[in-house]
JSON list of C-alpha atoms and ligand atoms in Angstrom, two decimals:
[
{"chain": "A", "resi": 1, "resn": "UNK", "atom": "CA", "xyz": [1.23, -2.50, 33.65]},
{"chain": "A", "resi": 2, "resn": "UNK", "atom": "CA", "xyz": [-1.88, -3.77, 35.44]},
{"chain": "A", "resi": 3, "resn": "UNK", "atom": "CA", "xyz": [-5.03, -1.02, 36.20]},
{"chain": "A", "resi": 4, "resn": "UNK", "atom": "CA", "xyz": [-5.45, -0.43, 39.75]},
{"chain": "A", "resi": 5, "resn": "UNK", "atom": "CA", "xyz": [-3.90, 1.31, 42.90]},
{"chain": "A", "resi": 6, "resn": "UNK", "atom": "CA", "xyz": [-0.08, 1.27, 43.58]},
{"chain": "A", "resi": 7, "resn": "UNK", "atom": "CA", "xyz": [0.49, -0.01, 46.86]},
{"chain": "A", "resi": 8, "resn": "UNK", "atom": "CA", "xyz": [3.34, 0.72, 49.35]},
{"chain": "A", "resi": 9, "resn": "UNK", "atom": "CA", "xyz": [3.68, -1.50, 52.36]},
{"chain": "A", "resi": 10, "resn": "UNK", "atom": "CA", "xyz": [6.33, -0.02, 54.78]},
{"chain": "A", "resi": 11, "resn": "UNK", "atom": "CA", "xyz": [7.51, -2.15, 57.32]},
{"chain": "A", "resi": 12, "resn": "UNK", "atom": "CA", "xyz": [9.67, -1.30, 60.07]},
{"chain": "A", "resi": 13, "resn": "UNK", "atom": "CA", "xyz": [11.58, -4.13, 59.62]},
{"chain": "A", "resi": 14, "resn": "UNK", "atom": "CA", "xyz": [13.64, -4.89, 62.97]},
{"chain": "A", "resi": 15, "resn": "UNK", "atom": "CA", "xyz": [11.67, -7.08, 65.36]},
{"chain": "A", "resi": 16, "resn": "UNK", "atom": "CA", "xyz": [11.58, -9.31, 61.66]},
{"chain": "A", "resi": 17, "resn": "UNK", "atom": "CA", "xyz": [14.94, -9.24, 61.03]},
{"chain": "A", "resi": 18, "resn": "UNK", "atom": "CA", "xyz": [16.03, -9.58, 64.83]},
{"chain": "A", "resi": 19, "resn": "UNK", "atom": "CA", "xyz": [13.63, -11.62, 67.12]},
{"chain": "A", "resi": 20, "resn": "UNK", "atom": "CA", "xyz": [13.80, -15.40, 66.87]},
{"chain": "A", "resi": 21, "resn": "UNK", "atom": "CA", "xyz": [10.02, -15.49, 67.47]},
{"chain": "A", "resi": 22, "resn": "UNK", "atom": "CA", "xyz": [8.75, -13.35, 64.82]},
{"chain": "A", "resi": 23, "resn": "UNK", "atom": "CA", "xyz": [11.29, -14.67, 62.33]},
{"chain": "A", "resi": 24, "resn": "UNK", "atom": "CA", "xyz": [9.70, -18.08, 62.96]},
{"chain": "A", "resi": 25, "resn": "UNK", "atom": "CA", "xyz": [6.26, -16.64, 61.98]},
{"chain": "A", "resi": 26, "resn": "UNK", "atom": "CA", "xyz": [7.67, -14.29, 59.64]},
{"chain": "A", "resi": 27, "resn": "UNK", "atom": "CA", "xyz": [10.57, -15.64, 57.36]},
{"chain": "A", "resi": 28, "resn": "UNK", "atom": "CA", "xyz": [10.02, -13.50, 54.63]},
{"chain": "A", "resi": 29, "resn": "UNK", "atom": "CA", "xyz": [9.48, -10.30, 57.18]},
{"chain": "A", "resi": 30, "resn": "UNK", "atom": "CA", "xyz": [5.94, -8.73, 57.97]},
{"chain": "A", "resi": 31, "resn": "UNK", "atom": "CA", "xyz": [6.06, -6.73, 55.03]},
{"chain": "A", "resi": 32, "resn": "UNK", "atom": "CA", "xyz": [6.36, -9.32, 52.50]},
{"chain": "A", "resi": 33, "resn": "UNK", "atom": "CA", "xyz": [3.53, -11.58, 54.42]},
{"chain": "A", "resi": 34, "resn": "UNK", "atom": "CA", "xyz": [0.95, -8.36, 53.74]},
{"chain": "A", "resi": 35, "resn": "UNK", "atom": "CA", "xyz": [2.41, -7.43, 50.36]},
{"chain": "A", "resi": 36, "resn": "UNK", "atom": "CA", "xyz": [2.19, -11.18, 49.17]},
{"chain": "A", "resi": 37, "resn": "UNK", "atom": "CA", "xyz": [-1.79, -11.69, 49.85]},
{"chain": "A", "resi": 38, "resn": "UNK", "atom": "CA", "xyz": [-2.63, -7.79, 48.52]},
{"chain": "A", "resi": 39, "resn": "UNK", "atom": "CA", "xyz": [-0.63, -8.54, 45.03]},
{"chain": "A", "resi": 40, "resn": "UNK", "atom": "CA", "xyz": [-3.03, -11.20, 44.27]},
{"chain": "A", "resi": 41, "resn": "UNK", "atom": "CA", "xyz": [-5.98, -9.20, 44.90]},
{"chain": "A", "resi": 42, "resn": "UNK", "atom": "CA", "xyz": [-8.28, -7.57, 41.94]},
{"chain": "A", "resi": 43, "resn": "UNK", "atom": "CA", "xyz": [-7.56, -3.66, 41.40]},
{"chain": "A", "resi": 44, "resn": "UNK", "atom": "CA", "xyz": [-3.89, -3.65, 42.68]},
{"chain": "A", "resi": 45, "resn": "UNK", "atom": "CA", "xyz": [-1.73, -2.83, 40.38]},
{"chain": "A", "resi": 46, "resn": "UNK", "atom": "CA", "xyz": [1.73, -3.18, 42.37]},
{"chain": "A", "resi": 47, "resn": "UNK", "atom": "CA", "xyz": [3.00, -3.77, 45.83]},
{"chain": "A", "resi": 48, "resn": "UNK", "atom": "CA", "xyz": [6.32, -2.47, 47.18]},
{"chain": "A", "resi": 49, "resn": "UNK", "atom": "CA", "xyz": [7.69, -3.49, 50.47]},
{"chain": "A", "resi": 50, "resn": "UNK", "atom": "CA", "xyz": [9.43, -0.33, 51.78]},
{"chain": "A", "resi": 51, "resn": "UNK", "atom": "CA", "xyz": [11.62, -0.76, 54.77]},
{"chain": "A", "resi": 52, "resn": "UNK", "atom": "CA", "xyz": [13.24, 1.75, 57.48]},
{"chain": "A", "resi": 53, "resn": "UNK", "atom": "CA", "xyz": [16.64, 0.20, 56.59]},
{"chain": "A", "resi": 54, "resn": "UNK", "atom": "CA", "xyz": [16.25, 1.13, 52.91]},
{"chain": "A", "resi": 55, "resn": "UNK", "atom": "CA", "xyz": [17.26, 4.23, 51.08]},
{"chain": "A", "resi": 56, "resn": "UNK", "atom": "CA", "xyz": [15.99, 6.95, 51.99]},
{"chain": "A", "resi": 57, "resn": "UNK", "atom": "CA", "xyz": [14.08, 5.06, 54.92]},
{"chain": "A", "resi": 58, "resn": "UNK", "atom": "CA", "xyz": [11.69, 4.10, 52.07]},
{"chain": "A", "resi": 59, "resn": "UNK", "atom": "CA", "xyz": [10.11, 6.96, 51.93]},
{"chain": "A", "resi": 60, "resn": "UNK", "atom": "CA", "xyz": [11.84, 8.47, 49.22]},
{"chain": "A", "resi": 61, "resn": "UNK", "atom": "CA", "xyz": [9.95, 11.26, 46.84]},
{"chain": "A", "resi": 62, "resn": "UNK", "atom": "CA", "xyz": [10.12, 8.79, 44.04]},
{"chain": "A", "resi": 63, "resn": "UNK", "atom": "CA", "xyz": [8.11, 6.30, 46.13]},
{"chain": "A", "resi": 64, "resn": "UNK", "atom": "CA", "xyz": [5.70, 8.63, 47.64]},
{"chain": "A", "resi": 65, "resn": "UNK", "atom": "CA", "xyz": [4.86, 9.91, 44.18]},
{"chain": "A", "resi": 66, "resn": "UNK", "atom": "CA", "xyz": [4.34, 6.60, 42.88]},
{"chain": "A", "resi": 67, "resn": "UNK", "atom": "CA", "xyz": [2.09, 5.38, 45.87]},
{"chain": "A", "resi": 68, "resn": "UNK", "atom": "CA", "xyz": [-1.79, 5.68, 45.94]},
{"chain": "A", "resi": 69, "resn": "UNK", "atom": "CA", "xyz": [-2.09, 4.04, 49.41]},
{"chain": "A", "resi": 70, "resn": "UNK", "atom": "CA", "xyz": [0.66, 3.25, 51.70]},
{"chain": "A", "resi": 71, "resn": "UNK", "atom": "CA", "xyz": [-0.12, 0.62, 55.23]},
{"chain": "A", "resi": 72, "resn": "UNK", "atom": "CA", "xyz": [2.34, 1.66, 57.92]},
{"chain": "A", "resi": 73, "resn": "UNK", "atom": "CA", "xyz": [3.73, -1.01, 60.64]},
{"chain": "A", "resi": 74, "resn": "UNK", "atom": "CA", "xyz": [6.44, 0.40, 63.04]},
{"chain": "A", "resi": 75, "resn": "UNK", "atom": "CA", "xyz": [6.58, -0.21, 66.91]},
{"chain": "A", "resi": 76, "resn": "UNK", "atom": "CA", "xyz": [10.53, -0.16, 68.53]},
{"chain": "A", "resi": 77, "resn": "UNK", "atom": "CA", "xyz": [12.13, 2.28, 65.70]},
{"chain": "A", "resi": 78, "resn": "UNK", "atom": "CA", "xyz": [9.06, 5.31, 65.50]},
{"chain": "A", "resi": 79, "resn": "UNK", "atom": "CA", "xyz": [11.78, 7.90, 66.74]},
{"chain": "A", "resi": 80, "resn": "UNK", "atom": "CA", "xyz": [14.48, 6.28, 63.99]},
{"chain": "A", "resi": 81, "resn": "UNK", "atom": "CA", "xyz": [11.87, 7.97, 61.21]},
{"chain": "A", "resi": 82, "resn": "UNK", "atom": "CA", "xyz": [12.95, 11.56, 60.66]},
{"chain": "A", "resi": 83, "resn": "UNK", "atom": "CA", "xyz": [10.97, 14.15, 61.11]},
{"chain": "A", "resi": 84, "resn": "UNK", "atom": "CA", "xyz": [11.36, 15.19, 57.31]},
{"chain": "A", "resi": 85, "resn": "UNK", "atom": "CA", "xyz": [10.17, 11.95, 56.42]},
{"chain": "A", "resi": 86, "resn": "UNK", "atom": "CA", "xyz": [7.29, 11.74, 58.46]},
{"chain": "A", "resi": 87, "resn": "UNK", "atom": "CA", "xyz": [6.13, 15.33, 57.59]},
{"chain": "A", "resi": 88, "resn": "UNK", "atom": "CA", "xyz": [6.39, 14.12, 53.85]},
{"chain": "A", "resi": 89, "resn": "UNK", "atom": "CA", "xyz": [3.90, 11.24, 54.23]},
{"chain": "A", "resi": 90, "resn": "UNK", "atom": "CA", "xyz": [1.77, 13.53, 56.64]},
{"chain": "A", "resi": 91, "resn": "UNK", "atom": "CA", "xyz": [1.97, 15.74, 53.11]},
{"chain": "A", "resi": 92, "resn": "UNK", "atom": "CA", "xyz": [1.32, 13.07, 50.50]},
{"chain": "A", "resi": 93, "resn": "UNK", "atom": "CA", "xyz": [-1.77, 12.04, 52.76]},
{"chain": "A", "resi": 94, "resn": "UNK", "atom": "CA", "xyz": [-3.12, 15.82, 52.92]},
{"chain": "A", "resi": 95, "resn": "UNK", "atom": "CA", "xyz": [-2.74, 15.75, 48.78]},
{"chain": "A", "resi": 96, "resn": "UNK", "atom": "CA", "xyz": [-4.47, 12.32, 48.49]},
{"chain": "A", "resi": 97, "resn": "UNK", "atom": "CA", "xyz": [-2.65, 9.45, 49.42]},
{"chain": "A", "resi": 98, "resn": "UNK", "atom": "CA", "xyz": [-4.41, 6.89, 51.45]},
{"chain": "A", "resi": 99, "resn": "UNK", "atom": "CA", "xyz": [-2.58, 5.63, 54.69]},
{"chain": "A", "resi": 100, "resn": "UNK", "atom": "CA", "xyz": [-3.60, 2.83, 56.25]},
{"chain": "A", "resi": 101, "resn": "UNK", "atom": "CA", "xyz": [-1.89, 2.43, 59.86]},
{"chain": "A", "resi": 102, "resn": "UNK", "atom": "CA", "xyz": [-1.60, -1.10, 61.50]},
{"chain": "A", "resi": 103, "resn": "UNK", "atom": "CA", "xyz": [-1.42, -1.83, 65.07]},
{"chain": "A", "resi": 104, "resn": "UNK", "atom": "CA", "xyz": [1.42, -0.50, 66.94]},
{"chain": "A", "resi": 105, "resn": "UNK", "atom": "CA", "xyz": [1.43, 2.42, 63.93]},
{"chain": "A", "resi": 106, "resn": "UNK", "atom": "CA", "xyz": [-0.79, 4.20, 66.58]},
{"chain": "A", "resi": 107, "resn": "UNK", "atom": "CA", "xyz": [2.55, 5.66, 68.10]},
{"chain": "A", "resi": 108, "resn": "UNK", "atom": "CA", "xyz": [4.17, 6.49, 64.85]},
{"chain": "A", "resi": 109, "resn": "UNK", "atom": "CA", "xyz": [4.91, 10.31, 64.26]},
{"chain": "A", "resi": 110, "resn": "UNK", "atom": "CA", "xyz": [2.75, 10.30, 60.83]},
{"chain": "A", "resi": 111, "resn": "UNK", "atom": "CA", "xyz": [-0.18, 8.91, 62.92]},
{"chain": "A", "resi": 112, "resn": "UNK", "atom": "CA", "xyz": [0.36, 11.26, 65.40]},
{"chain": "A", "resi": 113, "resn": "UNK", "atom": "CA", "xyz": [0.76, 14.44, 63.42]},
{"chain": "A", "resi": 114, "resn": "UNK", "atom": "CA", "xyz": [-2.66, 13.33, 61.18]},
{"chain": "A", "resi": 115, "resn": "UNK", "atom": "CA", "xyz": [-4.30, 12.92, 64.70]},
{"chain": "A", "resi": 116, "resn": "UNK", "atom": "CA", "xyz": [-3.23, 15.96, 66.91]},
{"chain": "A", "resi": 117, "resn": "UNK", "atom": "CA", "xyz": [-3.39, 13.80, 69.43]},
{"chain": "A", "resi": 118, "resn": "UNK", "atom": "CA", "xyz": [-1.49, 11.58, 72.09]},
{"chain": "A", "resi": 119, "resn": "UNK", "atom": "CA", "xyz": [-2.79, 8.41, 70.38]},
{"chain": "A", "resi": 120, "resn": "UNK", "atom": "CA", "xyz": [-2.12, 6.28, 73.91]},
{"chain": "A", "resi": 121, "resn": "UNK", "atom": "CA", "xyz": [-3.93, 3.33, 74.85]},
{"chain": "A", "resi": 122, "resn": "UNK", "atom": "CA", "xyz": [-3.63, 0.68, 77.38]},
{"chain": "A", "resi": 123, "resn": "UNK", "atom": "CA", "xyz": [-2.43, -3.02, 76.40]},
{"chain": "A", "resi": 124, "resn": "UNK", "atom": "CA", "xyz": [-1.98, -6.45, 77.91]},
{"chain": "A", "resi": 125, "resn": "UNK", "atom": "CA", "xyz": [0.25, -9.29, 76.20]},
{"chain": "A", "resi": 126, "resn": "UNK", "atom": "CA", "xyz": [-0.86, -12.34, 77.48]},
{"chain": "A", "resi": 127, "resn": "UNK", "atom": "CA", "xyz": [-2.31, -13.83, 73.97]},
{"chain": "A", "resi": 128, "resn": "UNK", "atom": "CA", "xyz": [-6.19, -13.63, 74.92]},
{"chain": "A", "resi": 129, "resn": "UNK", "atom": "CA", "xyz": [-8.87, -13.94, 72.72]},
{"chain": "A", "resi": 130, "resn": "UNK", "atom": "CA", "xyz": [-10.20, -10.70, 70.60]},
{"chain": "A", "resi": 131, "resn": "UNK", "atom": "CA", "xyz": [-13.58, -10.26, 68.81]},
{"chain": "A", "resi": 132, "resn": "UNK", "atom": "CA", "xyz": [-13.83, -7.50, 66.70]},
{"chain": "A", "resi": 133, "resn": "UNK", "atom": "CA", "xyz": [-17.53, -6.42, 65.99]},
{"chain": "A", "resi": 134, "resn": "UNK", "atom": "CA", "xyz": [-18.75, -4.86, 62.55]},
{"chain": "A", "resi": 135, "resn": "UNK", "atom": "CA", "xyz": [-20.69, -1.75, 64.01]},
{"chain": "A", "resi": 136, "resn": "UNK", "atom": "CA", "xyz": [-21.02, -0.11, 60.66]},
{"chain": "A", "resi": 137, "resn": "UNK", "atom": "CA", "xyz": [-22.01, -3.26, 58.46]},
{"chain": "A", "resi": 138, "resn": "UNK", "atom": "CA", "xyz": [-22.83, -0.92, 55.16]},
{"chain": "A", "resi": 139, "resn": "UNK", "atom": "CA", "xyz": [-19.19, 0.54, 55.20]},
{"chain": "A", "resi": 140, "resn": "UNK", "atom": "CA", "xyz": [-16.88, -1.05, 52.54]},
{"chain": "A", "resi": 141, "resn": "UNK", "atom": "CA", "xyz": [-14.53, -1.55, 54.97]},
{"chain": "A", "resi": 142, "resn": "UNK", "atom": "CA", "xyz": [-16.77, -4.39, 56.25]},
{"chain": "A", "resi": 143, "resn": "UNK", "atom": "CA", "xyz": [-17.14, -6.11, 52.85]},
{"chain": "A", "resi": 144, "resn": "UNK", "atom": "CA", "xyz": [-17.25, -9.71, 52.81]},
{"chain": "A", "resi": 145, "resn": "UNK", "atom": "CA", "xyz": [-17.26, -10.07, 56.39]},
{"chain": "A", "resi": 146, "resn": "UNK", "atom": "CA", "xyz": [-19.35, -11.65, 58.74]},
{"chain": "A", "resi": 147, "resn": "UNK", "atom": "CA", "xyz": [-21.07, -9.62, 62.00]},
{"chain": "A", "resi": 148, "resn": "UNK", "atom": "CA", "xyz": [-18.13, -10.34, 63.83]},
{"chain": "A", "resi": 149, "resn": "UNK", "atom": "CA", "xyz": [-14.98, -12.25, 63.82]},
{"chain": "A", "resi": 150, "resn": "UNK", "atom": "CA", "xyz": [-12.54, -13.67, 66.06]},
{"chain": "A", "resi": 151, "resn": "UNK", "atom": "CA", "xyz": [-8.54, -13.62, 66.62]},
{"chain": "A", "resi": 152, "resn": "UNK", "atom": "CA", "xyz": [-7.97, -16.67, 69.03]},
{"chain": "A", "resi": 153, "resn": "UNK", "atom": "CA", "xyz": [-4.73, -14.98, 71.12]},
{"chain": "A", "resi": 154, "resn": "UNK", "atom": "CA", "xyz": [-3.66, -11.52, 70.62]},
{"chain": "A", "resi": 155, "resn": "UNK", "atom": "CA", "xyz": [-2.02, -8.51, 72.35]},
{"chain": "A", "resi": 156, "resn": "UNK", "atom": "CA", "xyz": [-4.91, -6.52, 74.32]},
{"chain": "A", "resi": 157, "resn": "UNK", "atom": "CA", "xyz": [-5.50, -2.90, 73.16]},
{"chain": "A", "resi": 158, "resn": "UNK", "atom": "CA", "xyz": [-7.53, -1.22, 75.65]},
{"chain": "A", "resi": 159, "resn": "UNK", "atom": "CA", "xyz": [-9.33, 1.93, 75.75]},
{"chain": "A", "resi": 160, "resn": "UNK", "atom": "CA", "xyz": [-9.15, 4.87, 76.28]},
{"chain": "A", "resi": 161, "resn": "UNK", "atom": "CA", "xyz": [-7.45, 5.36, 72.60]},
{"chain": "A", "resi": 162, "resn": "UNK", "atom": "CA", "xyz": [-6.66, 8.85, 72.84]},
{"chain": "A", "resi": 163, "resn": "UNK", "atom": "CA", "xyz": [-7.73, 9.85, 69.19]},
{"chain": "A", "resi": 164, "resn": "UNK", "atom": "CA", "xyz": [-10.10, 12.55, 67.68]},
{"chain": "A", "resi": 165, "resn": "UNK", "atom": "CA", "xyz": [-13.38, 11.02, 67.27]},
{"chain": "A", "resi": 166, "resn": "UNK", "atom": "CA", "xyz": [-13.48, 8.89, 64.14]},
{"chain": "A", "resi": 167, "resn": "UNK", "atom": "CA", "xyz": [-15.13, 10.21, 60.99]},
{"chain": "A", "resi": 168, "resn": "UNK", "atom": "CA", "xyz": [-16.53, 6.38, 60.74]},
{"chain": "A", "resi": 169, "resn": "UNK", "atom": "CA", "xyz": [-15.96, 3.39, 63.24]},
{"chain": "A", "resi": 170, "resn": "UNK", "atom": "CA", "xyz": [-16.14, 0.11, 61.50]},
{"chain": "A", "resi": 171, "resn": "UNK", "atom": "CA", "xyz": [-14.79, -1.91, 64.23]},
{"chain": "A", "resi": 172, "resn": "UNK", "atom": "CA", "xyz": [-15.25, -2.43, 67.85]},
{"chain": "A", "resi": 173, "resn": "UNK", "atom": "CA", "xyz": [-13.09, -5.19, 70.10]},
{"chain": "A", "resi": 174, "resn": "UNK", "atom": "CA", "xyz": [-14.04, -7.02, 72.88]},
{"chain": "A", "resi": 175, "resn": "UNK", "atom": "CA", "xyz": [-11.10, -8.85, 74.67]},
{"chain": "A", "resi": 176, "resn": "UNK", "atom": "CA", "xyz": [-11.19, -11.95, 76.87]},
{"chain": "A", "resi": 177, "resn": "UNK", "atom": "CA", "xyz": [-10.00, -9.83, 79.98]},
{"chain": "A", "resi": 178, "resn": "UNK", "atom": "CA", "xyz": [-12.78, -7.42, 79.60]},
{"chain": "A", "resi": 179, "resn": "UNK", "atom": "CA", "xyz": [-11.63, -4.26, 77.65]},
{"chain": "A", "resi": 180, "resn": "UNK", "atom": "CA", "xyz": [-13.19, -3.09, 74.72]},
{"chain": "A", "resi": 181, "resn": "UNK", "atom": "CA", "xyz": [-11.32, -0.94, 71.99]},
{"chain": "A", "resi": 182, "resn": "UNK", "atom": "CA", "xyz": [-11.94, 1.06, 68.79]},
{"chain": "A", "resi": 183, "resn": "UNK", "atom": "CA", "xyz": [-10.28, -1.14, 66.65]},
{"chain": "A", "resi": 184, "resn": "UNK", "atom": "CA", "xyz": [-11.28, 0.06, 62.83]},
{"chain": "A", "resi": 185, "resn": "UNK", "atom": "CA", "xyz": [-11.66, 3.94, 62.65]},
{"chain": "A", "resi": 186, "resn": "UNK", "atom": "CA", "xyz": [-11.41, 6.12, 59.68]},
{"chain": "A", "resi": 187, "resn": "UNK", "atom": "CA", "xyz": [-10.45, 9.83, 59.32]},
{"chain": "A", "resi": 188, "resn": "UNK", "atom": "CA", "xyz": [-10.55, 12.43, 56.47]},
{"chain": "A", "resi": 189, "resn": "UNK", "atom": "CA", "xyz": [-7.37, 14.64, 56.45]},
{"chain": "A", "resi": 190, "resn": "UNK", "atom": "CA", "xyz": [-7.11, 17.46, 53.28]},
{"chain": "A", "resi": 191, "resn": "UNK", "atom": "CA", "xyz": [-7.66, 15.29, 50.24]},
{"chain": "A", "resi": 192, "resn": "UNK", "atom": "CA", "xyz": [-6.68, 11.92, 52.00]},
{"chain": "A", "resi": 193, "resn": "UNK", "atom": "CA", "xyz": [-8.25, 9.12, 53.93]},
{"chain": "A", "resi": 194, "resn": "UNK", "atom": "CA", "xyz": [-6.40, 7.23, 56.78]},
{"chain": "A", "resi": 195, "resn": "UNK", "atom": "CA", "xyz": [-7.73, 3.99, 58.45]},
{"chain": "A", "resi": 196, "resn": "UNK", "atom": "CA", "xyz": [-6.57, 2.75, 61.38]},
{"chain": "A", "resi": 197, "resn": "UNK", "atom": "CA", "xyz": [-6.69, -1.25, 62.31]},
{"chain": "A", "resi": 198, "resn": "UNK", "atom": "CA", "xyz": [-5.53, -2.77, 65.69]},
{"chain": "A", "resi": 199, "resn": "UNK", "atom": "CA", "xyz": [-4.58, -6.23, 64.70]},
{"chain": "A", "resi": 200, "resn": "UNK", "atom": "CA", "xyz": [-1.01, -7.34, 64.02]},
{"chain": "A", "resi": 201, "resn": "UNK", "atom": "CA", "xyz": [1.19, -7.64, 67.06]},
{"chain": "A", "resi": 202, "resn": "UNK", "atom": "CA", "xyz": [4.38, -8.93, 65.93]},
{"chain": "A", "resi": 203, "resn": "UNK", "atom": "CA", "xyz": [4.86, -12.20, 67.85]},
{"chain": "A", "resi": 204, "resn": "UNK", "atom": "CA", "xyz": [1.38, -13.94, 67.18]},
{"chain": "A", "resi": 205, "resn": "UNK", "atom": "CA", "xyz": [0.71, -14.70, 63.34]},
{"chain": "A", "resi": 206, "resn": "UNK", "atom": "CA", "xyz": [-1.83, -12.36, 62.99]},
{"chain": "A", "resi": 207, "resn": "UNK", "atom": "CA", "xyz": [-1.13, -11.06, 59.20]},
{"chain": "A", "resi": 208, "resn": "UNK", "atom": "CA", "xyz": [-1.62, -14.88, 58.56]},
{"chain": "A", "resi": 209, "resn": "UNK", "atom": "CA", "xyz": [-5.40, -14.44, 59.09]},
{"chain": "A", "resi": 210, "resn": "UNK", "atom": "CA", "xyz": [-7.05, -14.21, 56.06]},
{"chain": "A", "resi": 211, "resn": "UNK", "atom": "CA", "xyz": [-10.03, -11.95, 57.37]},
{"chain": "A", "resi": 212, "resn": "UNK", "atom": "CA", "xyz": [-7.38, -9.26, 58.79]},
{"chain": "A", "resi": 213, "resn": "UNK", "atom": "CA", "xyz": [-5.69, -9.61, 55.43]},
{"chain": "A", "resi": 214, "resn": "UNK", "atom": "CA", "xyz": [-8.90, -8.95, 53.70]},
{"chain": "A", "resi": 215, "resn": "UNK", "atom": "CA", "xyz": [-9.74, -5.80, 56.14]},
{"chain": "A", "resi": 216, "resn": "UNK", "atom": "CA", "xyz": [-6.54, -4.74, 55.41]},
{"chain": "A", "resi": 217, "resn": "UNK", "atom": "CA", "xyz": [-7.14, -5.06, 51.39]},
{"chain": "A", "resi": 218, "resn": "UNK", "atom": "CA", "xyz": [-10.82, -3.58, 51.79]},
{"chain": "A", "resi": 219, "resn": "UNK", "atom": "CA", "xyz": [-8.98, -0.69, 53.88]},
{"chain": "A", "resi": 220, "resn": "UNK", "atom": "CA", "xyz": [-6.84, 0.01, 50.91]},
{"chain": "A", "resi": 221, "resn": "UNK", "atom": "CA", "xyz": [-9.60, 0.27, 48.75]},
{"chain": "A", "resi": 222, "resn": "UNK", "atom": "CA", "xyz": [-11.39, 2.72, 51.09]},
{"chain": "A", "resi": 223, "resn": "UNK", "atom": "CA", "xyz": [-8.30, 5.15, 51.11]},
{"chain": "A", "resi": 224, "resn": "UNK", "atom": "CA", "xyz": [-7.62, 5.02, 47.62]},
{"chain": "A", "resi": 225, "resn": "UNK", "atom": "CA", "xyz": [-7.24, 8.71, 46.23]},
{"chain": "A", "resi": 226, "resn": "UNK", "atom": "CA", "xyz": [-10.51, 9.90, 44.78]},
{"chain": "A", "resi": 227, "resn": "UNK", "atom": "CA", "xyz": [-9.00, 11.44, 41.82]},
{"chain": "A", "resi": 228, "resn": "UNK", "atom": "CA", "xyz": [-9.78, 15.28, 42.38]},
{"chain": "A", "resi": 229, "resn": "UNK", "atom": "CA", "xyz": [-6.80, 17.19, 41.11]},
{"chain": "A", "resi": 230, "resn": "UNK", "atom": "CA", "xyz": [-6.79, 20.47, 42.73]},
{"chain": "A", "resi": 231, "resn": "UNK", "atom": "CA", "xyz": [-8.53, 22.82, 45.34]},
{"chain": "A", "resi": 232, "resn": "UNK", "atom": "CA", "xyz": [-8.31, 26.09, 45.11]},
{"chain": "A", "resi": 233, "resn": "UNK", "atom": "CA", "xyz": [-8.11, 28.30, 48.37]},
{"chain": "A", "resi": 234, "resn": "UNK", "atom": "CA", "xyz": [-7.55, 31.65, 48.88]},
{"chain": "A", "resi": 235, "resn": "UNK", "atom": "CA", "xyz": [-9.32, 34.99, 47.78]},
{"chain": "A", "resi": 236, "resn": "UNK", "atom": "CA", "xyz": [-11.02, 33.98, 43.95]},
{"chain": "A", "resi": 237, "resn": "UNK", "atom": "CA", "xyz": [-13.25, 35.69, 42.16]},
{"chain": "A", "resi": 238, "resn": "UNK", "atom": "CA", "xyz": [-17.06, 35.00, 41.64]},
{"chain": "A", "resi": 239, "resn": "UNK", "atom": "CA", "xyz": [-18.11, 32.25, 39.03]},
{"chain": "A", "resi": 240, "resn": "UNK", "atom": "CA", "xyz": [-21.28, 33.94, 38.77]},
{"chain": "A", "resi": 241, "resn": "UNK", "atom": "CA", "xyz": [-21.89, 38.10, 37.77]},
{"chain": "A", "resi": 242, "resn": "UNK", "atom": "CA", "xyz": [-22.96, 39.21, 41.25]},
{"chain": "A", "resi": 243, "resn": "UNK", "atom": "CA", "xyz": [-25.29, 42.42, 41.26]},
{"chain": "A", "resi": 244, "resn": "UNK", "atom": "CA", "xyz": [-23.40, 44.47, 43.92]},
{"chain": "A", "resi": 245, "resn": "UNK", "atom": "CA", "xyz": [-25.78, 47.52, 43.84]},
{"chain": "A", "resi": 246, "resn": "UNK", "atom": "CA", "xyz": [-29.31, 45.54, 44.10]},
{"chain": "B", "resi": 1, "resn": "ZN", "atom": "ZN1", "xyz": [1.82, -5.29, 69.99]}
]
């Protein structure tokens, strides 16, 4: 087996089996479109596509145990992910698994639970231009990018995005219609890291865009587990001799 990260691309897999427009853009499915790019990149040992319709909703203990970083795309079936499975994914993140949440995944049970806020936003679907500005050029997720990149036709997401203040903010989007959005946000949760990346509306070929795919790849590398095995919590003995009488 190759050295590197074991990635699971979790894809809801509903629109890309049902909606003509989405099937035309992603005949192989959205998950496979993302996974195909990732599998070619250095430092990636394996890429698995897991879907809501798979055994155990693609979130079995075996899959979770063998995942270093998971990407998450969902939209119309967030509520079908069981509370138990969402809790398992959250727990794995707290234990160190990286999570890259894409586009409409902002309303997934897993993301909302990790954020603790409503995660709502404003949106408009008229195919306007988006310009994503790199606002943290030293951040590893910006590696290989220019100071901004553009998507000619996207769905708009606008502020206010109801999230906790990101620990690191990598991208701010500007939209042709005038709104702005924090479109690349990083958080630490327990031993794990979460990266939210906005682009990815299903009826537009967003995951055919090399820069978007590069950012997902960069996000996966950033979110990779640190390797720290275990933290000790609770009441502990001192590491040094403590002079209690001095
Ligand atoms: Zn969308």
